[in-house]
Amino acid sequence: MTKIAFIGVGNMGGGMAANQVKAGAEVTAFDLSEVACARASAAGCGVARSVAEAVAGADVVITMLPAGQHVRSVYADHVLLNARADALLIDCSTIDVDSAKAVAELAAAADFRFADAPVSGGIMAADAGTLAFMVGCEEADFPLIEAVLDPMARVIIRAGAAGAGQAAKICNNMLLGITMLGTCEAFALAEKLGLDAECFFEIASKSSGQNWSLTSYCPWPGPVPAAPSNRDYQGGFLTNLMLKDLKLAQEAAARSGAATPLGAQAGALYALFAGLGHGDRDFSAVLQMLRGRLDALDDGASA
Ligand code: NAD
């Protein structure tokens, strides 16, 4: 039985760890939050009192933490000092490319195999075991990494060497942030022009405006029943998390010299929406700001 140490069992990591248990792994979880630890325990994980205790004896260490500083310190101060010499280390958090590369270098210097493997898909996909993983690692390590990630995944793609998983993730999410805003603007204009929203959806979803934000995650309530727009934009992918990813994309663009003016504009619009008090809503709720109907959020009516 594979022994997995799972560090960070919050909204995403909790479901991911539970899927490893279901697949037959022996999972030991550690999280600073007692609530997260209790949830992991209820899902069949053992609970450790420290990172050191969790990783001792583990074949695989998986981390799912908030941001780059957490990942840097958990690896430098705990994992690399206490993991078994042949343990496979996989960080699934969304963090900046530089932190991912720095941790990969530290791990390589200590002779560990390490991968950055951020995910696409939110909490529902984490619970269902249908995440998309984008992996940065040595080519030779990929088959083993793929086998470990499989119980949590719908698709697993190697993007390249260390840091490439994080690079792919921020490029994908910048694209998502932009296509969602474009979709919202189109609905706002369609409304002003007197078009019926359902009719516009039907036309655009079968025309060249078709995109994932429209047909799988429609910001206008109704056409896509599973979308957060039908639940007053609760849950889903929070505006604050989209903002985090767009900031990472802009930092990477500034450092690499890439021109990303739409990514910058998207970041500014989500920051405005978050600043108006909606950072904890799904990012598709930005529709209501663009159509001048923030009141639709305040009174709980979604359109
Ligand atoms: P979360 O805040 O629910 O979970 C993070 C957990 O890490 C928390 O339970 C926290 O207590 C724990 N933690 C922080 N520092 C720690 C430490 N030093 N040791 C042990 N535990 C520690 O966040 P989340 O929504 O699960 O997101 C985790 C990562 O996944 C983030 O990088 C996020 O950007 C990314 N992500 C989230 C989503 C989403 O929809 N929520 C989707 C894709 C990617």
Short mmCIF file of C-alpha atoms and ligand atoms in Angstrom, two decimals:
data_model
loop_
_atom_site.label_atom_id
_atom_site.label_comp_id
_atom_site.label_asym_id
_atom_site.label_seq_id
_atom_site.Cartn_x
_atom_site.Cartn_y
_atom_site.Cartn_z
CA MET A 1 0.00 0.00 0.00
CA THR A 2 1.42 3.38 -1.01
CA LYS A 3 2.02 5.69 1.94
CA ILE A 4 1.13 9.29 1.11
CA ALA A 5 1.75 12.35 3.28
CA PHE A 6 -0.74 15.07 2.36
CA ILE A 7 0.17 18.57 3.57
CA GLY A 8 -2.65 21.13 3.23
CA VAL A 9 -6.06 19.47 3.26
CA GLY A 10 -8.23 22.56 2.82
CA ASN A 11 -10.96 23.07 0.22
CA MET A 12 -8.97 21.39 -2.55
CA GLY A 13 -6.55 19.14 -0.68
CA GLY A 14 -9.34 17.63 1.45
CA GLY A 15 -11.13 16.11 -1.53
CA MET A 16 -7.87 15.11 -3.20
CA ALA A 17 -6.65 13.27 -0.09
CA ALA A 18 -10.03 11.53 0.21
CA ASN A 19 -9.68 10.24 -3.35
CA GLN A 20 -6.26 8.79 -2.53
CA VAL A 21 -7.83 6.95 0.41
CA LYS A 22 -10.59 5.62 -1.86
CA ALA A 23 -7.92 4.38 -4.28
CA GLY A 24 -6.35 2.35 -1.47
CA ALA A 25 -3.46 4.55 -0.32
CA GLU A 26 -2.52 4.99 3.33
CA VAL A 27 -2.78 8.77 3.71
CA THR A 28 -1.40 10.80 6.60
CA ALA A 29 -2.60 14.40 6.56
CA PHE A 30 -1.26 17.55 8.18
CA ASP A 31 -2.85 20.99 8.16
CA LEU A 32 -2.63 24.02 10.44
CA SER A 33 -6.44 24.09 10.52
CA GLU A 34 -8.18 21.76 12.96
CA VAL A 35 -11.33 21.85 10.84
CA ALA A 36 -9.38 20.66 7.79
CA CYS A 37 -7.71 17.89 9.86
CA ALA A 38 -11.09 16.73 11.19
CA ARG A 39 -12.48 16.54 7.66
CA ALA A 40 -9.45 14.55 6.50
CA SER A 41 -9.85 12.19 9.43
CA ALA A 42 -13.53 11.64 8.57
CA ALA A 43 -12.45 10.76 5.02
CA GLY A 44 -10.15 8.00 6.33
CA CYS A 45 -6.81 9.80 6.58
CA GLY A 46 -4.52 9.51 9.56
CA VAL A 47 -3.73 12.92 11.05
CA ALA A 48 -0.20 13.95 12.04
CA ARG A 49 0.77 16.71 14.49
CA SER A 50 3.49 18.17 12.27
CA VAL A 51 4.82 18.09 8.71
CA ALA A 52 7.82 16.11 10.00
CA GLU A 53 5.57 13.44 11.52
CA ALA A 54 3.41 13.26 8.37
CA VAL A 55 6.28 12.79 5.92
CA ALA A 56 8.35 10.35 8.01
CA GLY A 57 8.19 7.01 6.18
CA ALA A 58 5.99 8.30 3.31
CA ASP A 59 6.60 7.03 -0.25
CA VAL A 60 5.01 10.19 -1.66
CA VAL A 61 4.55 13.71 -0.27
CA ILE A 62 1.79 15.85 -1.80
CA THR A 63 1.35 19.52 -0.85
CA MET A 64 -1.72 21.70 -1.56
CA LEU A 65 -1.00 25.06 0.06
CA PRO A 66 -2.18 28.65 -0.46
CA ALA A 67 0.82 30.43 -2.04
CA GLY A 68 4.55 30.48 -2.84
CA GLN A 69 5.77 31.49 0.61
CA HIS A 70 3.95 28.56 2.24
CA VAL A 71 5.37 26.08 -0.26
CA ARG A 72 8.92 27.44 0.08
CA SER A 73 8.89 27.22 3.87
CA VAL A 74 7.10 23.86 4.15
CA TYR A 75 9.69 22.25 1.82
CA ALA A 76 12.83 24.08 3.02
CA ASP A 77 12.09 23.89 6.75
CA HIS A 78 10.25 20.58 7.04
CA VAL A 79 9.76 18.23 4.06
CA LEU A 80 13.34 18.16 2.76
CA LEU A 81 14.71 17.67 6.28
CA ASN A 82 12.38 14.82 7.25
CA ALA A 83 11.21 12.92 4.15
CA ARG A 84 12.64 9.53 3.25
CA ALA A 85 15.56 9.84 0.81
CA ASP A 86 13.66 8.05 -2.00
CA ALA A 87 10.33 9.84 -1.45
CA LEU A 88 8.60 11.42 -4.46
CA LEU A 89 7.59 15.06 -3.78
CA ILE A 90 4.69 16.70 -5.64
CA ASP A 91 3.44 20.25 -5.07
CA CYS A 92 -0.09 20.79 -6.45
CA SER A 93 -0.54 24.38 -5.14
CA THR A 94 -0.85 27.29 -7.57
CA ILE A 95 2.26 29.40 -6.97
CA ASP A 96 4.67 31.69 -8.84
CA VAL A 97 7.04 30.08 -11.31
CA ASP A 98 10.14 31.36 -9.44
CA SER A 99 9.09 29.71 -6.17
CA ALA A 100 8.36 26.45 -8.01
CA LYS A 101 11.80 26.51 -9.61
CA ALA A 102 13.50 27.45 -6.32
CA VAL A 103 11.86 24.55 -4.48
CA ALA A 104 12.71 22.18 -7.35
CA GLU A 105 16.37 23.27 -7.10
CA LEU A 106 16.44 22.72 -3.34
CA ALA A 107 14.85 19.30 -3.79
CA ALA A 108 17.31 18.33 -6.55
CA ALA A 109 20.25 19.48 -4.40
CA ALA A 110 19.01 17.10 -1.69
CA ASP A 111 18.58 14.31 -4.31
CA PHE A 112 14.76 14.21 -4.21
CA ARG A 113 12.49 13.75 -7.22
CA PHE A 114 10.15 16.77 -7.30
CA ALA A 115 7.29 17.96 -9.51
CA ASP A 116 5.19 21.10 -9.67
CA ALA A 117 1.71 19.85 -10.59
CA PRO A 118 -0.92 22.58 -10.25
CA VAL A 119 -4.51 21.79 -11.14
CA SER A 120 -7.37 23.17 -13.15
CA GLY A 121 -10.89 22.46 -11.90
CA GLY A 122 -12.31 23.67 -8.64
CA ILE A 123 -13.51 22.10 -5.41
CA MET A 124 -16.14 19.95 -7.15
CA ALA A 125 -13.47 18.45 -9.44
CA ALA A 126 -11.17 17.92 -6.44
CA ASP A 127 -13.97 16.03 -4.66
CA ALA A 128 -14.90 14.06 -7.78
CA GLY A 129 -11.32 13.13 -8.71
CA THR A 130 -11.61 14.89 -12.08
CA LEU A 131 -8.89 17.56 -11.89
CA ALA A 132 -6.64 18.47 -14.81
CA PHE A 133 -2.97 18.36 -13.75
CA MET A 134 -0.20 20.24 -15.57
CA VAL A 135 3.16 18.90 -14.55
CA GLY A 136 6.70 20.29 -14.51
CA CYS A 137 9.24 17.52 -13.84
CA GLU A 138 12.11 15.44 -15.20
CA GLU A 139 10.82 13.38 -18.13
CA ALA A 140 11.98 10.12 -16.56
CA ASP A 141 9.93 10.77 -13.40
CA PHE A 142 6.67 11.45 -15.23
CA PRO A 143 5.25 7.88 -15.45
CA LEU A 144 5.47 7.46 -11.66
CA ILE A 145 4.05 10.95 -11.04
CA GLU A 146 1.18 10.17 -13.43
CA ALA A 147 0.38 6.94 -11.56
CA VAL A 148 0.31 8.80 -8.21
CA LEU A 149 -1.91 11.62 -9.50
CA ASP A 150 -4.31 9.29 -11.34
CA PRO A 151 -6.94 8.82 -8.54
CA MET A 152 -7.37 12.63 -8.40
CA ALA A 153 -7.35 13.28 -12.15
CA ARG A 154 -9.35 13.47 -15.34
CA VAL A 155 -6.25 14.42 -17.34
CA ILE A 156 -2.51 14.66 -16.58
CA ILE A 157 -0.18 16.46 -19.00
CA ARG A 158 3.56 17.05 -18.67
CA ALA A 159 4.23 20.68 -19.60
CA GLY A 160 8.03 20.48 -19.42
CA ALA A 161 10.82 20.78 -16.84
CA ALA A 162 10.59 22.26 -13.31
CA GLY A 163 8.27 25.29 -13.20
CA ALA A 164 6.53 24.44 -16.49
CA GLY A 165 3.39 23.21 -14.71
CA GLN A 166 2.99 26.57 -12.97
CA ALA A 167 3.72 28.42 -16.21
CA ALA A 168 0.96 26.48 -18.01
CA LYS A 169 -1.45 27.06 -15.14
CA ILE A 170 -1.11 30.86 -15.09
CA CYS A 171 -1.33 31.09 -18.90
CA ASN A 172 -4.50 28.96 -18.85
CA ASN A 173 -6.10 30.97 -16.06
CA MET A 174 -5.23 34.29 -17.67
CA LEU A 175 -7.06 33.04 -20.76
CA LEU A 176 -10.02 31.93 -18.62
CA GLY A 177 -10.19 35.31 -16.85
CA ILE A 178 -10.22 37.12 -20.19
CA THR A 179 -12.78 34.84 -21.90
CA MET A 180 -15.12 35.15 -18.91
CA LEU A 181 -14.98 38.96 -19.08
CA GLY A 182 -15.58 38.88 -22.85
CA THR A 183 -18.55 36.58 -22.35
CA CYS A 184 -19.98 38.85 -19.62
CA GLU A 185 -19.54 41.95 -21.80
CA ALA A 186 -21.37 40.23 -24.66
CA PHE A 187 -24.32 39.37 -22.37
CA ALA A 188 -24.38 42.96 -21.04
CA LEU A 189 -24.45 44.38 -24.56
CA ALA A 190 -27.04 41.85 -25.74
CA GLU A 191 -29.28 42.93 -22.87
CA LYS A 192 -28.94 46.65 -23.73
CA LEU A 193 -29.80 45.81 -27.35
CA GLY A 194 -32.99 44.06 -26.24
CA LEU A 195 -31.89 40.50 -27.04
CA ASP A 196 -33.28 37.66 -24.96
CA ALA A 197 -30.36 36.18 -22.96
CA GLU A 198 -31.35 32.54 -23.60
CA CYS A 199 -31.68 33.25 -27.32
CA PHE A 200 -28.29 35.01 -27.40
CA PHE A 201 -26.77 32.03 -25.57
CA GLU A 202 -28.19 29.63 -28.13
CA ILE A 203 -26.83 31.67 -31.03
CA ALA A 204 -23.36 32.42 -29.57
CA SER A 205 -22.88 28.84 -28.34
CA LYS A 206 -23.38 27.65 -31.93
CA SER A 207 -21.39 30.50 -33.52
CA SER A 208 -17.80 31.73 -33.47
CA GLY A 209 -18.26 33.33 -30.02
CA GLN A 210 -18.47 29.84 -28.51
CA ASN A 211 -16.06 29.32 -25.60
CA TRP A 212 -15.82 27.37 -22.32
CA SER A 213 -16.87 30.33 -20.14
CA LEU A 214 -20.07 30.55 -22.18
CA THR A 215 -21.05 26.92 -22.70
CA SER A 216 -19.71 25.19 -19.57
CA TYR A 217 -19.76 28.01 -16.99
CA CYS A 218 -22.30 30.48 -18.29
CA PRO A 219 -22.29 33.70 -16.17
CA TRP A 220 -25.96 34.36 -17.04
CA PRO A 221 -28.23 32.15 -14.89
CA GLY A 222 -30.27 29.58 -16.76
CA PRO A 223 -28.57 28.15 -19.85
CA VAL A 224 -26.01 25.99 -17.96
CA PRO A 225 -27.78 24.61 -14.86
CA ALA A 226 -24.59 23.42 -13.10
CA ALA A 227 -22.89 26.86 -13.34
CA PRO A 228 -22.45 28.94 -10.13
CA SER A 229 -24.61 31.71 -11.70
CA ASN A 230 -27.61 29.55 -10.75
CA ARG A 231 -26.56 29.50 -7.07
CA ASP A 232 -26.19 33.26 -6.59
CA TYR A 233 -22.53 32.78 -7.58
CA GLN A 234 -21.70 30.95 -4.35
CA GLY A 235 -18.86 28.40 -4.37
CA GLY A 236 -17.19 27.78 -7.71
CA PHE A 237 -13.90 29.61 -8.41
CA LEU A 238 -13.68 32.63 -6.15
CA THR A 239 -12.92 36.06 -7.62
CA ASN A 240 -10.06 36.38 -5.10
CA LEU A 241 -8.43 33.20 -6.47
CA MET A 242 -8.80 34.40 -10.07
CA LEU A 243 -7.22 37.67 -8.96
CA LYS A 244 -4.32 35.76 -7.38
CA ASP A 245 -3.68 33.86 -10.64
CA LEU A 246 -3.90 37.02 -12.76
CA LYS A 247 -1.38 38.74 -10.47
CA LEU A 248 0.97 35.75 -10.87
CA ALA A 249 0.52 36.01 -14.66
CA GLN A 250 1.31 39.75 -14.66
CA GLU A 251 4.41 39.24 -12.49
CA ALA A 252 5.60 36.51 -14.87
CA ALA A 253 4.83 38.71 -17.89
CA ALA A 254 6.79 41.62 -16.42
CA ARG A 255 9.79 39.41 -15.71
CA SER A 256 9.74 37.65 -19.09
CA GLY A 257 8.91 40.70 -21.20
CA ALA A 258 5.64 39.28 -22.58
CA ALA A 259 2.93 41.73 -23.69
CA THR A 260 -0.30 40.81 -21.86
CA PRO A 261 -2.48 43.95 -21.95
CA LEU A 262 -5.75 42.01 -21.79
CA GLY A 263 -4.48 40.02 -18.81
CA ALA A 264 -3.62 43.32 -17.09
CA GLN A 265 -7.06 44.76 -17.84
CA ALA A 266 -8.74 41.57 -16.63
CA GLY A 267 -6.79 41.80 -13.36
CA ALA A 268 -7.90 45.42 -12.90
CA LEU A 269 -11.58 44.52 -13.45
CA TYR A 270 -11.57 41.57 -11.03
CA ALA A 271 -9.69 43.75 -8.48
CA LEU A 272 -12.44 46.38 -8.80
CA PHE A 273 -15.12 43.72 -8.33
CA ALA A 274 -13.31 42.26 -5.30
CA GLY A 275 -12.87 45.79 -3.91
CA LEU A 276 -16.64 46.27 -4.10
CA GLY A 277 -16.96 43.39 -1.63
CA HIS A 278 -17.43 40.42 -3.97
CA GLY A 279 -14.07 38.67 -3.71
CA ASP A 280 -15.71 35.63 -2.13
CA ARG A 281 -18.16 35.12 -4.98
CA ASP A 282 -17.54 33.03 -8.05
CA PHE A 283 -15.61 35.05 -10.63
CA SER A 284 -18.45 34.82 -13.18
CA ALA A 285 -20.47 37.16 -10.91
CA VAL A 286 -18.45 40.01 -12.49
CA LEU A 287 -21.28 39.93 -15.05
CA GLN A 288 -23.45 41.84 -12.58
CA MET A 289 -20.87 44.62 -12.28
CA LEU A 290 -20.54 44.92 -16.06
CA ARG A 291 -24.32 45.14 -16.57
CA GLY A 292 -24.62 47.67 -13.72
CA ARG A 293 -26.68 45.33 -11.55
CA LEU A 294 -24.63 44.80 -8.38
CA ASP A 295 -27.97 45.08 -6.59
CA ALA A 296 -28.81 41.68 -8.11
CA LEU A 297 -26.03 40.26 -5.91
CA ASP A 298 -26.89 42.28 -2.81
CA ASP A 299 -30.49 41.09 -2.65
CA GLY A 300 -29.65 37.50 -3.56
CA ALA A 301 -31.42 37.63 -6.95
CA SER A 302 -28.96 36.61 -9.62
CA ALA A 303 -30.38 38.30 -12.72
P1 NAD B 1 -7.49 26.48 1.31
O1 NAD B 1 -7.13 27.75 2.00
O2 NAD B 1 -8.86 25.93 1.49
O3 NAD B 1 -6.45 25.31 1.73
C1 NAD B 1 -5.10 25.53 1.99
C2 NAD B 1 -4.80 24.82 3.30
O4 NAD B 1 -3.40 24.93 3.57
C3 NAD B 1 -5.53 25.42 4.49
O5 NAD B 1 -6.33 24.42 5.11
C4 NAD B 1 -4.40 25.89 5.41
O6 NAD B 1 -4.69 25.73 6.79
C5 NAD B 1 -3.28 25.00 4.98
N1 NAD B 1 -1.94 25.50 5.30
C6 NAD B 1 -1.44 26.74 5.13
N2 NAD B 1 -0.16 26.79 5.55
C7 NAD B 1 0.15 25.54 5.99
C8 NAD B 1 1.31 24.97 6.56
N3 NAD B 1 2.43 25.68 6.72
N4 NAD B 1 1.27 23.67 6.89
C9 NAD B 1 0.14 22.94 6.72
N5 NAD B 1 -1.00 23.43 6.21
C10 NAD B 1 -0.99 24.73 5.85
O7 NAD B 1 -7.16 26.72 -0.24
P2 NAD B 1 -7.62 25.81 -1.48
O8 NAD B 1 -8.83 26.40 -2.10
O9 NAD B 1 -7.61 24.39 -1.06
O10 NAD B 1 -6.40 26.09 -2.48
C11 NAD B 1 -5.16 25.45 -2.33
C12 NAD B 1 -4.32 25.74 -3.57
O11 NAD B 1 -5.02 25.26 -4.73
C13 NAD B 1 -4.07 27.23 -3.80
O12 NAD B 1 -2.76 27.40 -4.27
C14 NAD B 1 -5.09 27.61 -4.87
O13 NAD B 1 -4.69 28.70 -5.66
C15 NAD B 1 -5.15 26.32 -5.69
N6 NAD B 1 -6.39 26.10 -6.43
C16 NAD B 1 -7.61 26.33 -5.84
C17 NAD B 1 -8.77 26.11 -6.58
C18 NAD B 1 -10.12 26.35 -5.95
O14 NAD B 1 -11.12 26.39 -6.68
N7 NAD B 1 -10.22 26.49 -4.62
C19 NAD B 1 -8.69 25.66 -7.90
C20 NAD B 1 -7.44 25.40 -8.46
C21 NAD B 1 -6.29 25.63 -7.72
#
